[in-house]
């Protein structure tokens, strides 16, 4: 068995190397990459079927790297190992997982035994392993009455990118009225109207800007999510030429 470790922190790479060797005696080769770009290339060169992937990395983050790897080899098993359980990361991973793929999402705060169990469960037994905190967020996102639908989240990202209502309607193949309805739902779910009411007047706030700020504070959006969204937007803009 070959295992590819994609992690930009040398100390974390060393720790993962030791954990892989301890948890997987059947592993005869451990390959290391210091960022997502190198990880994609090494996964391609070695046809790696087992990967431990950090999420927050310079050059290319773990979600983008995993997207490319899964596009080329959807049977690849990936364990995401991260400091973050933000909804933006959880949504980002959920969007790219191929049907039937064995994958995991384990926080770096997890115990050594938890990490080793996840490695064996995913790479040997083909089971999915999601940390309790992350799974709780997934269930909350799906089950709460005030959680965002995928279409509402897309509109939230679009206003964070600076798109107008008409541009959003064109990009998402929606009517202008549908976009405006989704914006109203966003404002309600983010309590934007309540905040403005407490400040005693609409004139102090721009609703769109306030919604984006609240989304960042609640960790619904983050740098990686917007970086990825900006790349997708640029691809869409090129298609319009």
PDB file of C-alpha atoms in Angstrom:
ATOM      1  CA  UNK A   1       0.000   0.000   0.000  1.00  0.00           C
ATOM      2  CA  UNK A   2       1.159   3.538  -0.847  1.00  0.00           C
ATOM      3  CA  UNK A   3      -0.010   6.533   1.184  1.00  0.00           C
ATOM      4  CA  UNK A   4       0.404  10.125   0.051  1.00  0.00           C
ATOM      5  CA  UNK A   5       0.537  12.830   2.728  1.00  0.00           C
ATOM      6  CA  UNK A   6      -0.319  16.364   1.549  1.00  0.00           C
ATOM      7  CA  UNK A   7       0.478  18.819   4.348  1.00  0.00           C
ATOM      8  CA  UNK A   8       2.350  22.141   4.307  1.00  0.00           C
ATOM      9  CA  UNK A   9       3.572  22.047   7.920  1.00  0.00           C
ATOM     10  CA  UNK A  10       6.777  19.944   8.242  1.00  0.00           C
ATOM     11  CA  UNK A  11       6.028  18.968  11.852  1.00  0.00           C
ATOM     12  CA  UNK A  12       2.522  17.845  10.929  1.00  0.00           C
ATOM     13  CA  UNK A  13       3.884  15.883   7.948  1.00  0.00           C
ATOM     14  CA  UNK A  14       6.319  14.107  10.247  1.00  0.00           C
ATOM     15  CA  UNK A  15       3.552  13.335  12.743  1.00  0.00           C
ATOM     16  CA  UNK A  16       1.308  11.973   9.993  1.00  0.00           C
ATOM     17  CA  UNK A  17       4.153   9.870   8.618  1.00  0.00           C
ATOM     18  CA  UNK A  18       4.595   8.215  12.011  1.00  0.00           C
ATOM     19  CA  UNK A  19       0.832   7.762  12.432  1.00  0.00           C
ATOM     20  CA  UNK A  20       0.495   6.122   9.012  1.00  0.00           C
ATOM     21  CA  UNK A  21       3.350   3.698   9.691  1.00  0.00           C
ATOM     22  CA  UNK A  22       1.918   2.810  13.105  1.00  0.00           C
ATOM     23  CA  UNK A  23      -1.671   2.381  11.941  1.00  0.00           C
ATOM     24  CA  UNK A  24      -0.985   0.691   8.623  1.00  0.00           C
ATOM     25  CA  UNK A  25       1.730  -1.984   8.814  1.00  0.00           C
ATOM     26  CA  UNK A  26       0.702  -3.002   5.288  1.00  0.00           C
ATOM     27  CA  UNK A  27       1.876   0.388   4.008  1.00  0.00           C
ATOM     28  CA  UNK A  28       5.292   0.004   2.355  1.00  0.00           C
ATOM     29  CA  UNK A  29       5.618   3.501   0.851  1.00  0.00           C
ATOM     30  CA  UNK A  30       4.843   6.943   2.283  1.00  0.00           C
ATOM     31  CA  UNK A  31       5.066   9.880  -0.116  1.00  0.00           C
ATOM     32  CA  UNK A  32       5.009  13.482   1.089  1.00  0.00           C
ATOM     33  CA  UNK A  33       3.856  16.686  -0.615  1.00  0.00           C
ATOM     34  CA  UNK A  34       4.175  20.181   0.858  1.00  0.00           C
ATOM     35  CA  UNK A  35       1.162  21.724  -0.897  1.00  0.00           C
ATOM     36  CA  UNK A  36      -1.860  20.945  -3.044  1.00  0.00           C
ATOM     37  CA  UNK A  37      -0.075  21.505  -6.362  1.00  0.00           C
ATOM     38  CA  UNK A  38       2.648  18.992  -5.511  1.00  0.00           C
ATOM     39  CA  UNK A  39       0.004  16.673  -4.071  1.00  0.00           C
ATOM     40  CA  UNK A  40      -1.945  16.581  -7.334  1.00  0.00           C
ATOM     41  CA  UNK A  41       1.190  15.796  -9.330  1.00  0.00           C
ATOM     42  CA  UNK A  42       2.429  13.100  -6.946  1.00  0.00           C
ATOM     43  CA  UNK A  43      -1.030  11.507  -6.825  1.00  0.00           C
ATOM     44  CA  UNK A  44      -0.941  11.397 -10.618  1.00  0.00           C
ATOM     45  CA  UNK A  45       2.624  10.077 -10.837  1.00  0.00           C
ATOM     46  CA  UNK A  46       2.175   7.368  -8.211  1.00  0.00           C
ATOM     47  CA  UNK A  47      -1.494   6.614  -8.950  1.00  0.00           C
ATOM     48  CA  UNK A  48      -2.047   7.083  -5.223  1.00  0.00           C
ATOM     49  CA  UNK A  49      -5.262   5.502  -3.968  1.00  0.00           C
ATOM     50  CA  UNK A  50      -4.773   6.527  -0.325  1.00  0.00           C
ATOM     51  CA  UNK A  51      -4.246  10.180   0.619  1.00  0.00           C
ATOM     52  CA  UNK A  52      -4.148  12.218   3.856  1.00  0.00           C
ATOM     53  CA  UNK A  53      -4.945  15.825   2.949  1.00  0.00           C
ATOM     54  CA  UNK A  54      -4.695  19.070   4.893  1.00  0.00           C
ATOM     55  CA  UNK A  55      -7.375  21.611   3.951  1.00  0.00           C
ATOM     56  CA  UNK A  56      -5.719  24.994   4.548  1.00  0.00           C
ATOM     57  CA  UNK A  57      -2.563  25.249   2.432  1.00  0.00           C
ATOM     58  CA  UNK A  58      -0.809  27.922   0.409  1.00  0.00           C
ATOM     59  CA  UNK A  59      -0.571  27.604  -3.386  1.00  0.00           C
ATOM     60  CA  UNK A  60      -3.564  25.258  -3.617  1.00  0.00           C
ATOM     61  CA  UNK A  61      -5.895  24.260  -0.804  1.00  0.00           C
ATOM     62  CA  UNK A  62      -6.954  20.725   0.010  1.00  0.00           C
ATOM     63  CA  UNK A  63     -10.454  21.022  -1.436  1.00  0.00           C
ATOM     64  CA  UNK A  64      -9.164  22.107  -4.847  1.00  0.00           C
ATOM     65  CA  UNK A  65      -6.475  19.435  -4.843  1.00  0.00           C
ATOM     66  CA  UNK A  66      -8.973  16.739  -3.838  1.00  0.00           C
ATOM     67  CA  UNK A  67     -11.402  17.904  -6.531  1.00  0.00           C
ATOM     68  CA  UNK A  68      -8.735  17.409  -9.215  1.00  0.00           C
ATOM     69  CA  UNK A  69      -7.597  14.059  -7.818  1.00  0.00           C
ATOM     70  CA  UNK A  70     -11.157  12.703  -7.563  1.00  0.00           C
ATOM     71  CA  UNK A  71     -11.941  13.925 -11.073  1.00  0.00           C
ATOM     72  CA  UNK A  72      -9.043  11.870 -12.412  1.00  0.00           C
ATOM     73  CA  UNK A  73      -9.414   8.912 -10.020  1.00  0.00           C
ATOM     74  CA  UNK A  74     -12.822   8.882  -8.290  1.00  0.00           C
ATOM     75  CA  UNK A  75     -11.987   5.672  -6.423  1.00  0.00           C
ATOM     76  CA  UNK A  76      -9.245   7.436  -4.434  1.00  0.00           C
ATOM     77  CA  UNK A  77      -9.712   7.347  -0.660  1.00  0.00           C
ATOM     78  CA  UNK A  78      -8.977  10.662   1.037  1.00  0.00           C
ATOM     79  CA  UNK A  79      -8.765  11.512   4.724  1.00  0.00           C
ATOM     80  CA  UNK A  80      -9.073  15.265   5.281  1.00  0.00           C
ATOM     81  CA  UNK A  81      -7.084  16.282   8.368  1.00  0.00           C
ATOM     82  CA  UNK A  82      -7.773  19.839   9.424  1.00  0.00           C
ATOM     83  CA  UNK A  83      -7.819  22.405  12.205  1.00  0.00           C
ATOM     84  CA  UNK A  84     -11.130  23.711  10.916  1.00  0.00           C
ATOM     85  CA  UNK A  85     -14.737  22.602  11.176  1.00  0.00           C
ATOM     86  CA  UNK A  86     -16.207  25.770   9.614  1.00  0.00           C
ATOM     87  CA  UNK A  87     -19.395  25.270   7.635  1.00  0.00           C
ATOM     88  CA  UNK A  88     -17.602  26.684   4.594  1.00  0.00           C
ATOM     89  CA  UNK A  89     -15.079  23.812   4.711  1.00  0.00           C
ATOM     90  CA  UNK A  90     -17.707  21.171   5.454  1.00  0.00           C
ATOM     91  CA  UNK A  91     -19.833  22.353   2.520  1.00  0.00           C
ATOM     92  CA  UNK A  92     -16.765  22.533   0.308  1.00  0.00           C
ATOM     93  CA  UNK A  93     -15.831  18.922   0.992  1.00  0.00           C
ATOM     94  CA  UNK A  94     -19.413  17.672   0.676  1.00  0.00           C
ATOM     95  CA  UNK A  95     -19.724  19.266  -2.771  1.00  0.00           C
ATOM     96  CA  UNK A  96     -16.787  17.354  -4.287  1.00  0.00           C
ATOM     97  CA  UNK A  97     -17.051  13.832  -2.818  1.00  0.00           C
ATOM     98  CA  UNK A  98     -17.843  11.317  -5.601  1.00  0.00           C
ATOM     99  CA  UNK A  99     -20.786   8.966  -5.081  1.00  0.00           C
ATOM    100  CA  UNK A 100     -19.729   5.929  -3.100  1.00  0.00           C
ATOM    101  CA  UNK A 101     -16.287   7.284  -2.222  1.00  0.00           C
ATOM    102  CA  UNK A 102     -14.671   6.297   1.075  1.00  0.00           C
ATOM    103  CA  UNK A 103     -13.407   9.453   2.753  1.00  0.00           C
ATOM    104  CA  UNK A 104     -12.950  11.017   6.169  1.00  0.00           C
ATOM    105  CA  UNK A 105     -12.818  14.366   7.929  1.00  0.00           C
ATOM    106  CA  UNK A 106     -10.828  14.313  11.172  1.00  0.00           C
ATOM    107  CA  UNK A 107      -9.801  17.358  13.172  1.00  0.00           C
ATOM    108  CA  UNK A 108      -6.164  17.848  14.146  1.00  0.00           C
ATOM    109  CA  UNK A 109      -7.302  18.056  17.762  1.00  0.00           C
ATOM    110  CA  UNK A 110      -8.377  14.386  17.632  1.00  0.00           C
ATOM    111  CA  UNK A 111      -6.414  11.870  19.672  1.00  0.00           C
ATOM    112  CA  UNK A 112      -3.659   9.700  18.200  1.00  0.00           C
ATOM    113  CA  UNK A 113      -5.893   6.655  18.510  1.00  0.00           C
ATOM    114  CA  UNK A 114      -8.755   8.415  16.755  1.00  0.00           C
ATOM    115  CA  UNK A 115      -6.498   9.314  13.821  1.00  0.00           C
ATOM    116  CA  UNK A 116      -5.117   5.768  13.565  1.00  0.00           C
ATOM    117  CA  UNK A 117      -8.624   4.311  13.673  1.00  0.00           C
ATOM    118  CA  UNK A 118      -9.694   6.664  10.889  1.00  0.00           C
ATOM    119  CA  UNK A 119      -6.705   5.680   8.746  1.00  0.00           C
ATOM    120  CA  UNK A 120      -7.517   1.970   9.013  1.00  0.00           C
ATOM    121  CA  UNK A 121     -11.256   2.465   8.614  1.00  0.00           C
ATOM    122  CA  UNK A 122     -10.923   4.494   5.414  1.00  0.00           C
ATOM    123  CA  UNK A 123      -7.879   2.947   3.746  1.00  0.00           C
ATOM    124  CA  UNK A 124      -8.373  -0.710   4.708  1.00  0.00           C
ATOM    125  CA  UNK A 125     -12.093  -1.148   5.401  1.00  0.00           C
ATOM    126  CA  UNK A 126     -13.404   1.448   2.889  1.00  0.00           C
ATOM    127  CA  UNK A 127     -15.566   3.138   5.529  1.00  0.00           C
ATOM    128  CA  UNK A 128     -16.331   6.834   5.895  1.00  0.00           C
ATOM    129  CA  UNK A 129     -15.167   8.451   9.151  1.00  0.00           C
ATOM    130  CA  UNK A 130     -16.355  11.925  10.104  1.00  0.00           C
ATOM    131  CA  UNK A 131     -15.441  13.576  13.422  1.00  0.00           C
ATOM    132  CA  UNK A 132     -18.382  14.070  15.751  1.00  0.00           C
ATOM    133  CA  UNK A 133     -18.061  17.868  15.673  1.00  0.00           C
ATOM    134  CA  UNK A 134     -18.029  17.909  11.875  1.00  0.00           C
ATOM    135  CA  UNK A 135     -20.890  15.429  11.589  1.00  0.00           C
ATOM    136  CA  UNK A 136     -22.907  17.517  14.035  1.00  0.00           C
ATOM    137  CA  UNK A 137     -22.389  20.529  11.790  1.00  0.00           C
ATOM    138  CA  UNK A 138     -23.426  18.508   8.736  1.00  0.00           C
ATOM    139  CA  UNK A 139     -26.631  17.411  10.436  1.00  0.00           C
ATOM    140  CA  UNK A 140     -27.313  20.918  11.698  1.00  0.00           C
ATOM    141  CA  UNK A 141     -26.819  22.312   8.209  1.00  0.00           C
ATOM    142  CA  UNK A 142     -29.242  19.774   6.754  1.00  0.00           C
ATOM    143  CA  UNK A 143     -31.794  19.686   9.537  1.00  0.00           C
ATOM    144  CA  UNK A 144     -32.202  23.166  10.945  1.00  0.00           C
ATOM    145  CA  UNK A 145     -35.139  25.218   9.765  1.00  0.00           C
ATOM    146  CA  UNK A 146     -32.900  28.255   9.367  1.00  0.00           C
ATOM    147  CA  UNK A 147     -30.076  26.432   7.598  1.00  0.00           C
ATOM    148  CA  UNK A 148     -29.223  27.365   4.040  1.00  0.00           C
ATOM    149  CA  UNK A 149     -30.299  25.419   1.002  1.00  0.00           C
ATOM    150  CA  UNK A 150     -27.625  24.908  -1.648  1.00  0.00           C
ATOM    151  CA  UNK A 151     -29.281  27.518  -3.887  1.00  0.00           C
ATOM    152  CA  UNK A 152     -29.379  30.073  -1.053  1.00  0.00           C
ATOM    153  CA  UNK A 153     -25.735  29.421  -0.269  1.00  0.00           C
ATOM    154  CA  UNK A 154     -24.836  29.970  -3.929  1.00  0.00           C
ATOM    155  CA  UNK A 155     -26.535  33.375  -3.825  1.00  0.00           C
ATOM    156  CA  UNK A 156     -24.675  34.223  -0.604  1.00  0.00           C
ATOM    157  CA  UNK A 157     -21.382  33.433  -2.310  1.00  0.00           C
ATOM    158  CA  UNK A 158     -22.395  35.443  -5.383  1.00  0.00           C
ATOM    159  CA  UNK A 159     -23.139  38.594  -3.398  1.00  0.00           C
ATOM    160  CA  UNK A 160     -19.830  38.153  -1.575  1.00  0.00           C
ATOM    161  CA  UNK A 161     -18.196  38.118  -5.028  1.00  0.00           C
ATOM    162  CA  UNK A 162     -19.935  41.402  -5.803  1.00  0.00           C
ATOM    163  CA  UNK A 163     -22.438  40.210  -8.416  1.00  0.00           C
ATOM    164  CA  UNK A 164     -25.606  42.183  -9.034  1.00  0.00           C
ATOM    165  CA  UNK A 165     -29.063  40.601  -8.869  1.00  0.00           C
ATOM    166  CA  UNK A 166     -29.220  40.444 -12.668  1.00  0.00           C
ATOM    167  CA  UNK A 167     -25.782  38.839 -12.928  1.00  0.00           C
ATOM    168  CA  UNK A 168     -26.752  36.235 -10.310  1.00  0.00           C
ATOM    169  CA  UNK A 169     -29.969  35.497 -12.189  1.00  0.00           C
ATOM    170  CA  UNK A 170     -28.035  34.926 -15.412  1.00  0.00           C
ATOM    171  CA  UNK A 171     -25.338  32.825 -13.783  1.00  0.00           C
ATOM    172  CA  UNK A 172     -27.734  30.611 -11.835  1.00  0.00           C
ATOM    173  CA  UNK A 173     -30.434  30.450 -14.543  1.00  0.00           C
ATOM    174  CA  UNK A 174     -32.994  32.054 -12.235  1.00  0.00           C
ATOM    175  CA  UNK A 175     -35.561  34.773 -12.674  1.00  0.00           C
ATOM    176  CA  UNK A 176     -34.790  38.147 -11.121  1.00  0.00           C
ATOM    177  CA  UNK A 177     -37.697  37.622  -8.720  1.00  0.00           C
ATOM    178  CA  UNK A 178     -36.274  34.250  -7.614  1.00  0.00           C
ATOM    179  CA  UNK A 179     -32.915  35.851  -6.832  1.00  0.00           C
ATOM    180  CA  UNK A 180     -34.593  38.584  -4.805  1.00  0.00           C
ATOM    181  CA  UNK A 181     -36.650  36.004  -2.908  1.00  0.00           C
ATOM    182  CA  UNK A 182     -33.500  34.073  -2.034  1.00  0.00           C
ATOM    183  CA  UNK A 183     -31.864  37.275  -0.830  1.00  0.00           C
ATOM    184  CA  UNK A 184     -34.805  37.952   1.471  1.00  0.00           C
ATOM    185  CA  UNK A 185     -34.498  34.420   2.861  1.00  0.00           C
ATOM    186  CA  UNK A 186     -30.769  34.952   3.411  1.00  0.00           C
ATOM    187  CA  UNK A 187     -31.358  38.177   5.292  1.00  0.00           C
ATOM    188  CA  UNK A 188     -33.948  36.465   7.490  1.00  0.00           C
ATOM    189  CA  UNK A 189     -31.730  33.485   8.282  1.00  0.00           C
ATOM    190  CA  UNK A 190     -28.724  35.681   9.013  1.00  0.00           C
ATOM    191  CA  UNK A 191     -30.853  37.923  11.264  1.00  0.00           C
ATOM    192  CA  UNK A 192     -29.778  40.933   9.220  1.00  0.00           C
ATOM    193  CA  UNK A 193     -33.166  42.590   9.596  1.00  0.00           C
ATOM    194  CA  UNK A 194     -33.069  42.068  13.373  1.00  0.00           C
ATOM    195  CA  UNK A 195     -29.604  43.649  13.651  1.00  0.00           C
ATOM    196  CA  UNK A 196     -30.752  46.650  11.637  1.00  0.00           C
ATOM    197  CA  UNK A 197     -33.887  46.993  13.753  1.00  0.00           C
ATOM    198  CA  UNK A 198     -31.778  46.960  16.907  1.00  0.00           C
ATOM    199  CA  UNK A 199     -29.646  49.740  15.430  1.00  0.00           C
ATOM    200  CA  UNK A 200     -32.833  51.708  14.846  1.00  0.00           C
ATOM    201  CA  UNK A 201     -32.790  52.394  11.153  1.00  0.00           C
ATOM    202  CA  UNK A 202     -31.972  50.972   7.743  1.00  0.00           C
ATOM    203  CA  UNK A 203     -29.827  53.939   6.681  1.00  0.00           C
ATOM    204  CA  UNK A 204     -26.791  52.769   8.652  1.00  0.00           C
ATOM    205  CA  UNK A 205     -26.410  49.458   6.817  1.00  0.00           C
ATOM    206  CA  UNK A 206     -26.160  48.038   3.340  1.00  0.00           C
ATOM    207  CA  UNK A 207     -28.084  44.756   3.517  1.00  0.00           C
ATOM    208  CA  UNK A 208     -25.798  42.822   1.155  1.00  0.00           C
ATOM    209  CA  UNK A 209     -22.596  43.940   2.839  1.00  0.00           C
ATOM    210  CA  UNK A 210     -24.066  43.241   6.277  1.00  0.00           C
ATOM    211  CA  UNK A 211     -25.144  39.735   5.204  1.00  0.00           C
ATOM    212  CA  UNK A 212     -21.631  38.926   3.983  1.00  0.00           C
ATOM    213  CA  UNK A 213     -20.098  40.231   7.222  1.00  0.00           C
ATOM    214  CA  UNK A 214     -22.434  38.134   9.361  1.00  0.00           C
ATOM    215  CA  UNK A 215     -21.703  35.083   7.185  1.00  0.00           C
ATOM    216  CA  UNK A 216     -17.968  35.514   7.804  1.00  0.00           C
ATOM    217  CA  UNK A 217     -18.491  35.939  11.535  1.00  0.00           C
ATOM    218  CA  UNK A 218     -20.564  32.749  11.629  1.00  0.00           C
ATOM    219  CA  UNK A 219     -17.908  30.920   9.555  1.00  0.00           C
ATOM    220  CA  UNK A 220     -20.337  30.272   6.713  1.00  0.00           C
ATOM    221  CA  UNK A 221     -17.754  31.853   4.430  1.00  0.00           C
ATOM    222  CA  UNK A 222     -13.976  31.920   4.617  1.00  0.00           C
ATOM    223  CA  UNK A 223     -10.975  32.778   2.464  1.00  0.00           C
ATOM    224  CA  UNK A 224     -10.692  29.349   0.888  1.00  0.00           C
ATOM    225  CA  UNK A 225     -14.374  29.228  -0.026  1.00  0.00           C
ATOM    226  CA  UNK A 226     -14.188  32.627  -1.726  1.00  0.00           C
ATOM    227  CA  UNK A 227     -10.898  31.809  -3.426  1.00  0.00           C
ATOM    228  CA  UNK A 228     -12.527  28.740  -4.925  1.00  0.00           C
ATOM    229  CA  UNK A 229     -15.676  30.675  -5.825  1.00  0.00           C
ATOM    230  CA  UNK A 230     -13.630  33.409  -7.527  1.00  0.00           C
ATOM    231  CA  UNK A 231     -11.914  30.816  -9.730  1.00  0.00           C
ATOM    232  CA  UNK A 232     -15.301  29.359 -10.693  1.00  0.00           C
ATOM    233  CA  UNK A 233     -16.609  32.860 -11.423  1.00  0.00           C
ATOM    234  CA  UNK A 234     -13.690  33.633 -13.721  1.00  0.00           C
ATOM    235  CA  UNK A 235     -14.346  30.395 -15.632  1.00  0.00           C
ATOM    236  CA  UNK A 236     -18.009  31.393 -16.019  1.00  0.00           C
ATOM    237  CA  UNK A 237     -17.090  34.888 -17.205  1.00  0.00           C
ATOM    238  CA  UNK A 238     -14.822  33.430 -19.886  1.00  0.00           C
ATOM    239  CA  UNK A 239     -17.701  31.289 -21.110  1.00  0.00           C
ATOM    240  CA  UNK A 240     -19.806  34.445 -21.573  1.00  0.00           C
ATOM    241  CA  UNK A 241     -17.293  35.963 -24.030  1.00  0.00           C
TER     242      UNK A 241
END
